Amino acid sequence: MATYSALAKYSKKMISEIQWKHLLPKYWNWKKIIWPFRVLIHPLKAYNEIKYEKAGSVGLSFIILAAWFFSSVYEYLEYGFQFTTNKVEMLSVLSEFMSSAMIVVLWSIANWAICTLMDGEGWFKEIWIANSYATMPLVVTTIPLTILSKVLTIEESSWLTLLGTVAFFWTVLLMLIANTIIHQYTIKKSIFSMVLTVLGVFILLLLVVLLVSLVAQFWDFIEVIGQELMFRFNG
Amino acid sequence: MKLFTKIMGIVACIVIVASTVLLPVSALSVAPYEGYDYDPYGKATAAPLGYIPDKKVTYVDMNVVGGVGQSGAENGLNRPEDMFRYNDTFFIADTGNNRIVVLDSELQFVRDYTEFTSADGSESYPILSPRDVFVREDTIYVCCNETKTNEKGENYKDGYILSGDLEGTLNKFYGKPVHESVEIKDYEPLTVVVDKSGYLYIRALGILEGLIILDKEGEFVQYYGANKVVMTWALVVQAMWKKVFGRQSTSTTIKAVPTEMSNIFMDDEGFIYTTTSTDTVAADLRLRKINPLGENTLIPDANAIISTVYGDRAITSELEDVYVDEEGYIAVVDLKMCRIFVYDSRSVQLTVFGNAHNQLGSIKHPTAITKYGEKYYVLDQISGSINIYKPTEYMKKLVIADKYYRDGHYVEGEKYWREVLKYNSNFSIGYAAIGKSLLEQEKYEESLAYLKYGQDRTSYSAALAEYRKQYVRENFLWFVPLLVACAVAFIKGIGLIQTALGIRREKQSIKFK
């Protein structure tokens, strides 16, 4: 009982310490909020600042990933009718999440696991921030491209493909730069570590699937034992 | 208050019971099946009934003379396999009674054929378990099947095809095809169609190379129009398992050979339609219209063929027979769920009807379909009867509207489509047709909405291009200032951001504390 009251006291204190008025826009640090755009314009400088001057922010990285997730949901729902067969009923938020924000989570874990072994100098926090910020091109282009797709005809769809491809490769390039600077690698070693990271992501996925199926089977096992016991005791 | 709620509860119960009991009865009095069709995503949606049962004609009603019914009754049809309409006459292959029965337009017995004898009486062949009958230019073609025993005592099938005129005089006997490239052990012809120049297209049991073409004199010409072998994932996976576990242990055997067709039909223009019943063939190739090169020319509508029963699980259809009328409407019989799909010549699905029960309008085992006037005649093998279905008002309107649509007269057909949509607001082709009509009338904004409902993406794109042009032209006056304002705001905004980031004019990077 005592622990519970202590916990309640602690959380009460935590809540009372939050300065709610700082959520108002006039207290926002605009410089910090638009700082991620600097990654787009001056990637080398920006990543050096993340590495050596602690310019990145974990909170902002979550906001960027959330923006990416929501913009990909928006893309699914609102993409030009002439290009897709998407339906609102068929939208799966989980699969949208897996194909956007979850990639960064898996990538960061795999990259951290592999680059620690490869003499990388990055911390997990740095890797996380750098890779979240590297998705900025996708965050910035998804919504404008979706709006553009509403006014383009099927014959002009190559523009969408072109811009989408540019955004994708821009992101890949940013990730390469981030990887190089955060871990202080040469380009060659950086590319090699990224290839290994892709493999690592697949291994992670495999582990997750294995774990899920194992838990499911274990749960089945317990359930069956419970049923057997019920049969035994009920006669 | 309590009493009041109790009374309300009783009233509600009565209403619910009454609605569940009474409403289906009134619906079933028209047809024992529900009307439905499929949306562009392949999902079954409610629709009005397209065809409703008119009457059921049993062999007793036909006044059939001779033969034995399946249950042993005298004067009947025994497991009839096929029905063919030639002008106003119906020919039924009465398989169990080894004869061809001829019915008039009222489905009354006229005569039967049990054998064909040549004019001089020197040759005579019996009609043995006929599987198919085909008539062209007053000549009857019958697929006959006979089991013989060779000198080693083994049974083998030796079928033949007889052609004779309407009087029962033998024209020609077509035996087993003989050619150096043909090697057939058991020859069992199941379906025959004949083209204008007298070539026979024969579908025989177990012949996987395709249809056998015989010329007028009975000489083998070539095989034709086999199903393509499709490399599916199932085949790949099976090949892999075979590698791992050896040949014997695979329980399911999917063969990498062309699948047999389940029936063929020749329309008035001489095109051959084929159906395939198994699901080893891709869904959109189970119904084909093949050109002289043996390729499919039908626009596929895969959704409908593989489709689900209304509101129920997905069941692969077993296509049993196909009939195509003069206007190109295709009717396909599904043996599995005893229903008939109706398509127009562009394979737009119009309606589905029929089911397997015991009421009027239900079929136990449909084996053949034909159309006479605007009614469909379906042969039921088990009861040896013919079910007649007549179109509803909805179907008649739909046919008119669809005709305008097929011919490309979108504007003229618009009002008919609007009537059809009053009956069936789920019919997506109707919206597409109205959208195209509005596009022709240059009402682009409305057209976009209708084409979206109709899921017509190509036309939507075309309408969008026109609408865009129109919109810019009409709003040009404030478009230019808006663009200028946007450009100014953009440049200013960039400048502001640069100032905020501290990268304007000064080269060194900003520092965060």
Coordinates of N, CA and C in Angstrom, one line a residue, chain B residues 9-83:
Chain B
G9 N -42.4 -3.3 -25.1 CA -41.5 -4.5 -25.4 C -42.3 -5.5 -26.1
I10 N -43.6 -5.8 -25.7 CA -44.4 -6.8 -26.4 C -44.7 -6.4 -27.8
V11 N -45.0 -5.1 -28.0 CA -45.3 -4.6 -29.3 C -44.1 -4.7 -30.2
A12 N -42.9 -4.4 -29.6 CA -41.7 -4.5 -30.4 C -41.4 -5.9 -30.8
C13 N -41.6 -6.9 -29.9 CA -41.5 -8.3 -30.2 C -42.4 -8.7 -31.3
I14 N -43.6 -8.3 -31.2 CA -44.6 -8.7 -32.3 C -44.1 -8.2 -33.6
V15 N -43.7 -6.9 -33.6 CA -43.3 -6.3 -34.9 C -42.1 -7.1 -35.5
I16 N -41.1 -7.4 -34.6 CA -39.9 -8.1 -35.1 C -40.3 -9.5 -35.7
V17 N -41.1 -10.2 -34.9 CA -41.5 -11.5 -35.3 C -42.3 -11.5 -36.7
A18 N -43.2 -10.5 -36.7 CA -44.0 -10.4 -37.9 C -43.1 -10.0 -39.1
S19 N -42.2 -9.1 -38.9 CA -41.3 -8.7 -40.1 C -40.5 -9.9 -40.5
T20 N -39.9 -10.7 -39.6 CA -39.1 -11.8 -40.0 C -39.9 -12.9 -40.7
V21 N -41.2 -13.1 -40.2 CA -42.0 -14.2 -40.8 C -42.6 -13.7 -42.1
L22 N -43.2 -12.5 -42.1 CA -44.0 -12.2 -43.2 C -43.2 -11.7 -44.4
L23 N -42.2 -10.9 -44.2 CA -41.5 -10.2 -45.3 C -40.8 -11.3 -46.2
P24 N -40.1 -12.2 -45.7 CA -39.5 -13.2 -46.6 C -40.5 -13.9 -47.5
V25 N -41.6 -14.2 -46.9 CA -42.7 -14.9 -47.6 C -43.1 -14.1 -48.9
S26 N -43.3 -12.8 -48.7 CA -43.7 -12.0 -49.8 C -42.5 -12.0 -50.8
A27 N -41.3 -12.0 -50.4 CA -40.2 -12.0 -51.3 C -40.0 -13.3 -52.0
L28 N -40.3 -14.4 -51.3 CA -40.1 -15.7 -51.9 C -41.2 -16.0 -52.9
S29 N -42.3 -15.3 -52.8 CA -43.3 -15.7 -53.8 C -42.9 -15.3 -55.2
V30 N -41.9 -14.5 -55.4 CA -41.5 -14.1 -56.7 C -40.4 -15.1 -57.2
A31 N -39.4 -15.4 -56.4 CA -38.3 -16.3 -56.7 C -37.7 -16.8 -55.4
P32 N -37.2 -18.1 -55.5 CA -36.6 -18.6 -54.3 C -35.2 -18.1 -54.0
Y33 N -34.7 -17.3 -54.8 CA -33.3 -16.8 -54.6 C -33.3 -15.3 -54.5
E34 N -32.2 -14.8 -53.9 CA -32.1 -13.3 -53.8 C -31.3 -12.8 -55.0
G35 N -31.7 -11.5 -55.3 CA -31.0 -10.9 -56.4 C -29.7 -10.2 -55.9
Y36 N -28.6 -10.3 -56.7 CA -27.4 -9.7 -56.3 C -26.5 -9.5 -57.5
D37 N -25.6 -8.6 -57.4 CA -24.4 -8.7 -58.3 C -23.2 -8.2 -57.6
Y38 N -22.1 -7.9 -58.3 CA -20.9 -7.6 -57.7 C -20.4 -6.2 -57.9
D39 N -19.8 -5.6 -56.9 CA -19.3 -4.2 -57.1 C -17.9 -4.4 -57.7
P40 N -17.3 -3.3 -58.1 CA -16.0 -3.4 -58.8 C -14.9 -4.0 -57.9
Y41 N -15.1 -4.1 -56.6 CA -14.1 -4.7 -55.7 C -14.4 -6.2 -55.5
G42 N -15.4 -6.8 -56.2 CA -15.7 -8.2 -56.2 C -16.6 -8.5 -55.0
K43 N -17.2 -7.6 -54.3 CA -18.0 -7.9 -53.2 C -19.5 -7.9 -53.6
A44 N -20.2 -8.9 -53.1 CA -21.6 -9.1 -53.5 C -22.4 -8.0 -52.9
T45 N -23.3 -7.3 -53.7 CA -24.2 -6.3 -53.3 C -25.6 -6.6 -53.7
A46 N -26.5 -6.2 -52.9 CA -27.9 -6.5 -53.2 C -28.4 -5.8 -54.5
A47 N -29.2 -6.5 -55.3 CA -29.7 -6.0 -56.5 C -31.1 -6.5 -56.8
P48 N -31.9 -5.9 -57.6 CA -33.2 -6.5 -57.9 C -33.0 -7.8 -58.7
L49 N -34.0 -8.6 -58.7 CA -34.0 -9.9 -59.4 C -34.0 -9.5 -60.9
G50 N -33.1 -10.2 -61.7 CA -33.0 -10.0 -63.1 C -33.9 -11.0 -63.8
Y51 N -33.9 -12.2 -63.5 CA -34.8 -13.2 -64.1 C -35.5 -13.9 -63.0
I52 N -36.8 -14.1 -63.2 CA -37.6 -14.8 -62.2 C -38.2 -16.1 -62.9
P53 N -38.5 -17.1 -62.1 CA -39.0 -18.4 -62.7 C -40.3 -18.2 -63.4
D54 N -40.4 -18.7 -64.6 CA -41.7 -18.6 -65.3 C -42.5 -19.9 -65.1
K55 N -41.9 -21.0 -65.5 CA -42.5 -22.3 -65.2 C -41.5 -23.4 -65.3
K56 N -41.9 -24.6 -64.8 CA -41.0 -25.7 -64.9 C -41.8 -26.8 -65.7
V57 N -41.1 -27.3 -66.7 CA -41.8 -28.3 -67.6 C -41.1 -29.6 -67.4
T58 N -41.8 -30.5 -66.8 CA -41.2 -31.9 -66.6 C -41.5 -32.7 -67.8
Y59 N -40.9 -33.9 -67.8 CA -41.2 -34.8 -69.0 C -42.6 -35.3 -69.1
V60 N -43.3 -35.2 -68.0 CA -44.7 -35.5 -68.0 C -45.5 -34.4 -68.8
D61 N -45.1 -33.2 -68.5 CA -45.7 -32.1 -69.2 C -45.4 -32.1 -70.6
M62 N -44.2 -32.6 -71.0 CA -43.8 -32.6 -72.4 C -44.5 -33.7 -73.2
N63 N -45.2 -34.6 -72.5 CA -45.8 -35.8 -73.1 C -44.8 -36.6 -73.9
V64 N -43.7 -36.9 -73.2 CA -42.7 -37.7 -73.9 C -43.2 -39.1 -74.1
V65 N -42.9 -39.6 -75.3 CA -43.3 -41.0 -75.6 C -42.1 -41.8 -75.6
G66 N -42.1 -43.0 -75.0 CA -41.0 -43.9 -75.0 C -40.0 -43.5 -73.9
G67 N -39.0 -44.4 -73.7 CA -38.0 -44.2 -72.8 C -38.4 -44.4 -71.4
V68 N -37.4 -44.4 -70.5 CA -37.7 -44.7 -69.1 C -37.2 -43.5 -68.2
G69 N -38.0 -43.0 -67.3 CA -37.6 -42.0 -66.5 C -36.5 -42.5 -65.5
Q70 N -35.9 -41.5 -64.8 CA -34.8 -41.9 -63.9 C -35.2 -42.8 -62.8
S71 N -36.5 -42.6 -62.3 CA -37.0 -43.4 -61.2 C -37.7 -44.6 -61.7
G72 N -37.6 -44.9 -63.0 CA -38.2 -46.1 -63.5 C -39.6 -45.9 -64.1
A73 N -40.1 -44.6 -64.1 CA -41.4 -44.4 -64.7 C -41.3 -44.5 -66.2
E74 N -42.4 -44.9 -66.8 CA -42.4 -45.1 -68.2 C -42.6 -43.7 -68.9
N75 N -42.2 -43.7 -70.2 CA -42.3 -42.4 -71.0 C -41.6 -41.3 -70.3
G76 N -40.3 -41.3 -70.2 CA -39.6 -40.2 -69.5 C -38.2 -39.9 -70.1
L77 N -37.5 -38.9 -69.5 CA -36.2 -38.6 -69.9 C -35.3 -39.2 -68.8
N78 N -34.1 -39.7 -69.2 CA -33.2 -40.3 -68.2 C -31.9 -39.7 -68.3
R79 N -31.5 -38.9 -67.3 CA -30.3 -38.2 -67.2 C -29.9 -37.4 -68.5
P80 N -30.7 -36.5 -69.0 CA -30.4 -35.8 -70.2 C -29.2 -34.9 -70.0
E81 N -28.2 -35.0 -70.9 CA -26.9 -34.3 -70.8 C -27.0 -32.9 -71.5
D82 N -27.7 -32.8 -72.6 CA -27.6 -31.6 -73.3 C -28.9 -31.2 -74.0
M83 N -29.0 -29.9 -74.3 CA -30.2 -29.4 -75.0 C -29.7 -28.4 -76.0

